[in-house]
Short mmCIF file of N, CA and C in Angstrom, two decimals:
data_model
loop_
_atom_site.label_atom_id
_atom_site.label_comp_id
_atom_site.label_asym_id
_atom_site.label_seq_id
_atom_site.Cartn_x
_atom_site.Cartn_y
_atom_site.Cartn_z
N UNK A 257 23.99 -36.72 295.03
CA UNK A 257 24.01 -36.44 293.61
C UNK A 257 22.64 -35.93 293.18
N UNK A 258 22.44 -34.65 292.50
CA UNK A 258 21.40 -34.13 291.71
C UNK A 258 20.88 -35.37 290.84
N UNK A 259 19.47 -35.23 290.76
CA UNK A 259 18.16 -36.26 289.91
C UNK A 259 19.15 -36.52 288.76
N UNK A 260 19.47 -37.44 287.80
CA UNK A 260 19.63 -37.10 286.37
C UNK A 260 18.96 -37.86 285.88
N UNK A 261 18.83 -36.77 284.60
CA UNK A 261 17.54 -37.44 283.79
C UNK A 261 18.47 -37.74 281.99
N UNK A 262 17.80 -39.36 281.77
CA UNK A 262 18.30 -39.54 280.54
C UNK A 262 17.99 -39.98 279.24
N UNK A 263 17.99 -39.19 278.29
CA UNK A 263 17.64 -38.89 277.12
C UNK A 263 17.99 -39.48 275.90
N UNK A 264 17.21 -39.96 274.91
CA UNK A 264 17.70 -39.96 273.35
C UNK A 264 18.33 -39.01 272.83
N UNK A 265 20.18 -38.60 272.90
CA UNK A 265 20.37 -37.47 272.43
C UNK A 265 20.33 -37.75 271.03
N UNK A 266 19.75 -37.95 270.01
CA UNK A 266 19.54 -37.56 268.69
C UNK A 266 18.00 -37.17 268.35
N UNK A 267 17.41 -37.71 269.22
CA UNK A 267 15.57 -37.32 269.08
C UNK A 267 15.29 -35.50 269.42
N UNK A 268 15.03 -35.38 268.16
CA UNK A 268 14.57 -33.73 268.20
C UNK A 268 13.42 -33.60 269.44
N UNK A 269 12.65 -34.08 269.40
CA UNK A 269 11.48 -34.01 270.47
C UNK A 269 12.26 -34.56 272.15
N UNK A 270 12.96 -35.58 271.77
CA UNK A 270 13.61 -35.52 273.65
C UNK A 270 14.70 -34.30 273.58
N UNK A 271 15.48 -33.77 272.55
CA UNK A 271 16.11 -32.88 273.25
C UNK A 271 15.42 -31.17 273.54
N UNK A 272 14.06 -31.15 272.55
CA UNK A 272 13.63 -30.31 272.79
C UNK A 272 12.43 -29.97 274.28
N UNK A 273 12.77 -31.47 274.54
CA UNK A 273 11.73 -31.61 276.46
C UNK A 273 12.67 -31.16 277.04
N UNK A 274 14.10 -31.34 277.01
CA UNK A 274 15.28 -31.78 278.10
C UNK A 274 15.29 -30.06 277.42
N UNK A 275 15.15 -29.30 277.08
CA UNK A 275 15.19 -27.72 276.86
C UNK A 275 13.74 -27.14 277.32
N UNK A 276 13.34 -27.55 277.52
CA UNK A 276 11.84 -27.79 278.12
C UNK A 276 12.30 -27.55 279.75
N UNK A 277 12.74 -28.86 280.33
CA UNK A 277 13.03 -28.95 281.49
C UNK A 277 13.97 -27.96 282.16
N UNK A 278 15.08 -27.44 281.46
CA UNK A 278 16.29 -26.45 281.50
C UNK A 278 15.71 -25.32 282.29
N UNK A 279 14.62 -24.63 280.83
CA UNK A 279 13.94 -23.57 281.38
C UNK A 279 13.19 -23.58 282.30
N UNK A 280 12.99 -24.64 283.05
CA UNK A 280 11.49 -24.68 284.13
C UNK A 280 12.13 -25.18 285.38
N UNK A 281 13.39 -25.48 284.87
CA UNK A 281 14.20 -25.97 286.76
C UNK A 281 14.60 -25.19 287.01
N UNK A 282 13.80 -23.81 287.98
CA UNK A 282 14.38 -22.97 288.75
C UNK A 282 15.73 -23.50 289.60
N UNK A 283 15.12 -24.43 290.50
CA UNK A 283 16.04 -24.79 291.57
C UNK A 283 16.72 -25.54 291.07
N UNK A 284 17.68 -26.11 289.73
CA UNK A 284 18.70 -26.69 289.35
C UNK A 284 18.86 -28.15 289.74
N UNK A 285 17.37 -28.63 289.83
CA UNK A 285 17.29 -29.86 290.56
C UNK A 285 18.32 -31.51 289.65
N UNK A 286 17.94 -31.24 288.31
CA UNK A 286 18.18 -31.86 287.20
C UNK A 286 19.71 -31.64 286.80
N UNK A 287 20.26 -32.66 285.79
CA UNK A 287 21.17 -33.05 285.55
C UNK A 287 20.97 -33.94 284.29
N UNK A 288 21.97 -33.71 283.10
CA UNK A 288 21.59 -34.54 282.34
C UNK A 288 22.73 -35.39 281.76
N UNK A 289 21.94 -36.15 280.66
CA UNK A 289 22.98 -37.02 280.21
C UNK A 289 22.14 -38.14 279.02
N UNK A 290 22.78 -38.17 278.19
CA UNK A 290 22.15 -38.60 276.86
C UNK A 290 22.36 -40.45 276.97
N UNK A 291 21.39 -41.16 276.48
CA UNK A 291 20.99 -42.79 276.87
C UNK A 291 22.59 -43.01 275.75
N UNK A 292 23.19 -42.51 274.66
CA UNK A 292 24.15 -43.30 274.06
C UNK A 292 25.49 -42.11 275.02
N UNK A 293 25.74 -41.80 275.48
CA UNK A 293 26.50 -41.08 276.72
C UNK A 293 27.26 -42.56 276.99
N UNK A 294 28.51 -42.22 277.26
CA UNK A 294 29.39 -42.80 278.40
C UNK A 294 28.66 -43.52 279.53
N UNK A 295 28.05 -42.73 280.23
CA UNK A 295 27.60 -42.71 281.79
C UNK A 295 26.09 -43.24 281.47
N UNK A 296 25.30 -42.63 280.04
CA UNK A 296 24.09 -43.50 279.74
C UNK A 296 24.53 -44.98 279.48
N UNK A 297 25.23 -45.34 278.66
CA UNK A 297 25.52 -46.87 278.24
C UNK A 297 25.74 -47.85 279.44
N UNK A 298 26.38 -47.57 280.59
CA UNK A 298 27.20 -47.93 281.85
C UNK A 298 25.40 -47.63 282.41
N UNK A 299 24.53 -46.83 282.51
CA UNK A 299 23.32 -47.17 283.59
C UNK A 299 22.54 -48.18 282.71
N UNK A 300 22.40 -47.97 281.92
CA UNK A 300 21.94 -49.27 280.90
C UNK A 300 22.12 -50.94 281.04
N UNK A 301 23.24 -50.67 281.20
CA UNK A 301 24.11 -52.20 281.20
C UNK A 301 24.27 -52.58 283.14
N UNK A 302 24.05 -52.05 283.48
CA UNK A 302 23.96 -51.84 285.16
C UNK A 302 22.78 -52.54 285.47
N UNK A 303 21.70 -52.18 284.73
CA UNK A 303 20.40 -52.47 284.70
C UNK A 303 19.90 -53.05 284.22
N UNK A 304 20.79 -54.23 283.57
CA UNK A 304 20.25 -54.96 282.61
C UNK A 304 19.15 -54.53 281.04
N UNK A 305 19.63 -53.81 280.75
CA UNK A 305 19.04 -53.03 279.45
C UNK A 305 19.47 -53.33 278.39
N UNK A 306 18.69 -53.08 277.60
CA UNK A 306 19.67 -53.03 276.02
C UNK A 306 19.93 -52.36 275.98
N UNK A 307 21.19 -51.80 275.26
CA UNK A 307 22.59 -50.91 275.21
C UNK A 307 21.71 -49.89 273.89
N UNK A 308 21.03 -50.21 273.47
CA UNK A 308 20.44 -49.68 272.10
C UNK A 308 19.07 -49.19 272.03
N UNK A 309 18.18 -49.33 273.49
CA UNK A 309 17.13 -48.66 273.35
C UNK A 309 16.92 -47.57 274.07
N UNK A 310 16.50 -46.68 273.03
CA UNK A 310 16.51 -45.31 273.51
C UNK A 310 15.27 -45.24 273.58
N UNK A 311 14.02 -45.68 273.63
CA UNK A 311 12.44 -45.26 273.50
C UNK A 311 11.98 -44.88 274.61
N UNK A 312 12.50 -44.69 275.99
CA UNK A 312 12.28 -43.92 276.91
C UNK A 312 13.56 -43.08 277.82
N UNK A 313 12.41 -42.00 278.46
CA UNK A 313 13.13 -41.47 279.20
C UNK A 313 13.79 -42.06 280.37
N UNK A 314 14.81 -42.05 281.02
CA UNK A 314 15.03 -42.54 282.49
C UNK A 314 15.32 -41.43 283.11
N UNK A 315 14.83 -41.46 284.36
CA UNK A 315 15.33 -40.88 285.53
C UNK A 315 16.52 -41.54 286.83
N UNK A 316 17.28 -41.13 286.93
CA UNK A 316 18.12 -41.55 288.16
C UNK A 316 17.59 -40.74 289.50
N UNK A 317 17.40 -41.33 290.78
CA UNK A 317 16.87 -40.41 291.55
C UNK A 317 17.36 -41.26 292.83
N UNK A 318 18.39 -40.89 294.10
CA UNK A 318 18.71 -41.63 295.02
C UNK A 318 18.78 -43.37 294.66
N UNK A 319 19.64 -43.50 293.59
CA UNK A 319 19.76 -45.07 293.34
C UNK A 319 18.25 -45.81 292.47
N UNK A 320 17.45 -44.92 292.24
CA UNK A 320 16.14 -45.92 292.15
C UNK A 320 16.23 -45.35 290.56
N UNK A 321 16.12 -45.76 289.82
CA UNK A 321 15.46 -45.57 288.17
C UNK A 321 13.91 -45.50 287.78
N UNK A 322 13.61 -44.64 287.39
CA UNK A 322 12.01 -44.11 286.79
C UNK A 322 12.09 -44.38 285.33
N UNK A 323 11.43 -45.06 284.70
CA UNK A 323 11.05 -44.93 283.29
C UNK A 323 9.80 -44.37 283.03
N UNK A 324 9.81 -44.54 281.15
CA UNK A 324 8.55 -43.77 280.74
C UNK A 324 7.48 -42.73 281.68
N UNK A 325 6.05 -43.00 281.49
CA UNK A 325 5.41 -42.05 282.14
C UNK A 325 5.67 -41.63 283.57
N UNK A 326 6.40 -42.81 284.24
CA UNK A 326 6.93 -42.61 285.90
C UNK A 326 7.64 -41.38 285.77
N UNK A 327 8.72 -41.44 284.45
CA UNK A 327 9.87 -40.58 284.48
C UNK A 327 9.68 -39.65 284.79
N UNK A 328 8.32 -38.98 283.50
CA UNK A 328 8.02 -38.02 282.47
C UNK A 328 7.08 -37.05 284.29
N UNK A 329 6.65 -37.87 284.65
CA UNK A 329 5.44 -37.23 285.60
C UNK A 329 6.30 -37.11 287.29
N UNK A 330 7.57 -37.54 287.60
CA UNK A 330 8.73 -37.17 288.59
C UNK A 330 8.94 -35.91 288.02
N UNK A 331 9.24 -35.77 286.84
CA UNK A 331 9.84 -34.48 286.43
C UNK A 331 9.51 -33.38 286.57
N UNK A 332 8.44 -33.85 285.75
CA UNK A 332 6.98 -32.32 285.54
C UNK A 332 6.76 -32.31 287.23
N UNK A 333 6.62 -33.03 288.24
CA UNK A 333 6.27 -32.71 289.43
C UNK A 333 7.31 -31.43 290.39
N UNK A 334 8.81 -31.41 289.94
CA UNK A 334 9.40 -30.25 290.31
C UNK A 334 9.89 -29.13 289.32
N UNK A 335 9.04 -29.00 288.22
CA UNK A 335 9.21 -28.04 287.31
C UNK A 335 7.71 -26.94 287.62
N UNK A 336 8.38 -25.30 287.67
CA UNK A 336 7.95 -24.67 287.56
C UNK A 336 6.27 -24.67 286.38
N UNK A 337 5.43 -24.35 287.11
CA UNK A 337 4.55 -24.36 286.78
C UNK A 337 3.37 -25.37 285.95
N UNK A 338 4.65 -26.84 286.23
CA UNK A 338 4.11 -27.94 285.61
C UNK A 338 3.76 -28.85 286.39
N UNK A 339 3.83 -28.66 287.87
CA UNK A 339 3.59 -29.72 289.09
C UNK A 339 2.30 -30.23 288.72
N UNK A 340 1.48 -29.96 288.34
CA UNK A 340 0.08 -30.39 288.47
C UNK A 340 -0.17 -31.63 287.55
N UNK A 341 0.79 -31.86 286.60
CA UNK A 341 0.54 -33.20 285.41
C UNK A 341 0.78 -34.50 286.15
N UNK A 342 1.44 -34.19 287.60
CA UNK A 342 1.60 -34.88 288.93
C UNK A 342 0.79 -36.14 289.08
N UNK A 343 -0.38 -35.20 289.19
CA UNK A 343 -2.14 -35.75 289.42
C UNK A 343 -2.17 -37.14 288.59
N UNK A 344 -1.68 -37.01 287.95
CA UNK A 344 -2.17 -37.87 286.59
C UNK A 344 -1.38 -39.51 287.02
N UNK A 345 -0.60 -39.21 288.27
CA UNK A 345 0.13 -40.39 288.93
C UNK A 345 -1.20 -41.54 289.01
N UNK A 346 -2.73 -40.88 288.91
CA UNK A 346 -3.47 -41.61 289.44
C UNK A 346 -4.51 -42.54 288.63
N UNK A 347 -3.88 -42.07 287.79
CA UNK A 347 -4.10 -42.92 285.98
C UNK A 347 -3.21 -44.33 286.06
N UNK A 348 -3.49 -45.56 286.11
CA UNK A 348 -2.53 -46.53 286.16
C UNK A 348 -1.83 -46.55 285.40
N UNK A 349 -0.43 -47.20 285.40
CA UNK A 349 0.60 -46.65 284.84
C UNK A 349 0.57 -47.72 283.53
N UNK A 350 -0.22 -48.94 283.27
CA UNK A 350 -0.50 -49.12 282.37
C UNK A 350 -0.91 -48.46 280.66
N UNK A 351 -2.21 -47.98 281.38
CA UNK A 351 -2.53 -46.58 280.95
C UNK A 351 -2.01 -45.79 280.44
N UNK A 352 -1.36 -45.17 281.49
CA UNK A 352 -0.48 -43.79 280.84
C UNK A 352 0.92 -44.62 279.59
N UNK A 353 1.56 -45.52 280.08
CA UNK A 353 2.58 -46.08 279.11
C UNK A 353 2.01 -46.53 278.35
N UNK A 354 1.06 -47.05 277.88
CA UNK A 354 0.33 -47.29 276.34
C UNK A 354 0.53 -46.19 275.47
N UNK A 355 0.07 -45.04 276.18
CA UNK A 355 -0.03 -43.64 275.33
C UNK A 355 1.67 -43.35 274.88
N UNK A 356 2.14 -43.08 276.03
CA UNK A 356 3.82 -42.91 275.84
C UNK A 356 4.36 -43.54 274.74
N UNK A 357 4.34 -45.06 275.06
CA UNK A 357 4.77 -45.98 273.96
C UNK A 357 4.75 -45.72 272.27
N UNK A 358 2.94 -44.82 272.49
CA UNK A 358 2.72 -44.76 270.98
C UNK A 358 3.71 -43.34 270.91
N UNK A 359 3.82 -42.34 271.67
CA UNK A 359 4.81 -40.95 271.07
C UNK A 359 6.33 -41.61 270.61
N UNK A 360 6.90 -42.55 272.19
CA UNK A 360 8.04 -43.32 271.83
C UNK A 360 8.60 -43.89 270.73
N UNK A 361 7.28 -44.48 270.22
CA UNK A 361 7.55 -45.81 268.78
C UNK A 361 7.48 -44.67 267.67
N UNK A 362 7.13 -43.32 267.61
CA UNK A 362 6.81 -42.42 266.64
C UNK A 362 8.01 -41.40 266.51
N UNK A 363 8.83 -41.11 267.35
CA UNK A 363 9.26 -39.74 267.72
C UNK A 363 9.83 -39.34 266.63
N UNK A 364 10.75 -40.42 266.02
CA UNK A 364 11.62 -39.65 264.51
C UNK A 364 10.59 -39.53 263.79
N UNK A 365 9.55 -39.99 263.40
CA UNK A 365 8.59 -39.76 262.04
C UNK A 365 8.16 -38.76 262.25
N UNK A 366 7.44 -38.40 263.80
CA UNK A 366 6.60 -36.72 263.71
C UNK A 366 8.29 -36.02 264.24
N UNK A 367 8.75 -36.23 264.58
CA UNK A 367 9.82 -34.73 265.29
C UNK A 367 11.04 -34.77 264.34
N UNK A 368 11.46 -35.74 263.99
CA UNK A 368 13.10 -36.24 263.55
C UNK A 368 14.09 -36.31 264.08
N UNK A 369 15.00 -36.57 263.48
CA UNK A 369 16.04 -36.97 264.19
C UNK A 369 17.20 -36.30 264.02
N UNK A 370 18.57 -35.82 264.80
CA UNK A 370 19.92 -35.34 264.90
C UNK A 370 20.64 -36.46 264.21
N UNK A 371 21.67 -36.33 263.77
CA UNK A 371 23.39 -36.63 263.32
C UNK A 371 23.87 -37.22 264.86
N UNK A 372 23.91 -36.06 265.75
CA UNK A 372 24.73 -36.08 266.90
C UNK A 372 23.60 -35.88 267.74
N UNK A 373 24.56 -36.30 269.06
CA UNK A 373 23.31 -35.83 270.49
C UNK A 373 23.99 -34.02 270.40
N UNK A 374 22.91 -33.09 271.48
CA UNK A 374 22.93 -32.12 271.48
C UNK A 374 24.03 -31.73 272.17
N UNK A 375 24.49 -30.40 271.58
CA UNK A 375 25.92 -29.62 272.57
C UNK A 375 25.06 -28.48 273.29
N UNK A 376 25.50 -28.57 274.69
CA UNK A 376 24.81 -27.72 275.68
C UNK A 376 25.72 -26.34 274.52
N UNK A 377 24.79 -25.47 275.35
CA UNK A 377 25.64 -23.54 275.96
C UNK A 377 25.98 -23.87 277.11
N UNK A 378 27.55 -22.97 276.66
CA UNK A 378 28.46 -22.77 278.04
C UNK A 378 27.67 -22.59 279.31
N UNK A 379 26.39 -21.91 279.42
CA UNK A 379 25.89 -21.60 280.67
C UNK A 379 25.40 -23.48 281.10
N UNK A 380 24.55 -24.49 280.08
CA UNK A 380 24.11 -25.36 280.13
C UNK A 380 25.30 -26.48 280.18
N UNK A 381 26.14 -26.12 279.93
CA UNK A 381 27.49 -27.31 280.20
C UNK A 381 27.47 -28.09 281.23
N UNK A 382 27.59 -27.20 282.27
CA UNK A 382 27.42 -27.56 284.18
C UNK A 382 26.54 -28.24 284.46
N UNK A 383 25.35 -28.12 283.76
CA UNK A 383 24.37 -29.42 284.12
C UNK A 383 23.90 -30.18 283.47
N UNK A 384 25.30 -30.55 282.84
CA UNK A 384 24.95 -32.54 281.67
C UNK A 384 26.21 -33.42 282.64
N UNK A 385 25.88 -34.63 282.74
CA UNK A 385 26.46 -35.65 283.05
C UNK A 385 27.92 -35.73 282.30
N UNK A 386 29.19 -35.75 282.01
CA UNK A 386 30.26 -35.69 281.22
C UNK A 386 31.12 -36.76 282.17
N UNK A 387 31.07 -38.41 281.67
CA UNK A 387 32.12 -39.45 281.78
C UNK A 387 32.09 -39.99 280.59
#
């Protein structure tokens, strides 16, 4: 199964990364799927999560789950021309999730927020998660 990566679909700023990511995955590595999703709620509850927090990103990747800055810096590591934010693996992850936390705890006040999670384009259909 392709990486999938999963999102706040009502956060203007996560769906505008996850359009971010679209354009920069040459090799179609990614797959998506929104944290209130079918298939988001079910990895949530799998994982012992709350069913209701959306303040980070997750990654699915061969069975293992990535959050926050782990997520954010897996990602950028096979996106076109963004491999290099990679480096930054070497910042403790303390560190880097302090910072995250504060965009996380902010995102509707600076970006806002959707009604609904986002509807792909027909070309973008094929690579969202749909259970």
């Amino acid at each position: 199964m392709p990486d999938v990566i999963l999102f706040d679909g009502v956060c203007n700023f996560c769906n505008a990364s996850i359009n971010f990511v679209i354009d920069r995955d040459a090799a179609r590595r990614f797959r998506f799927a929104s944290l209130q999703s079918d298939f988001g709620q079910r990895l949530l509850a799998e994982n012992q999560r709350q069913l209701t927090d959306f303040d980070t990103v997750l990654l699915l990747r061969d069975g293992k789950l990535y959050e926050k800055s782990d997520a954010a810096l897996e990602i950028a590591r096979y996106l076109k021309g963004w491999s290099w934010l990679y480096l930054f693996r070497v910042v403790p992850r303390f560190i880097r999730d302090f910072f995250y936390d504060i965009i996380a705890k902010n995102r509707y006040r600076l970006f806002g927020k959707s009604e609904s999670c986002r509807i792909p384009t027909p070309e973008e259909k094929k690579l969202f998660v749909i259970e």
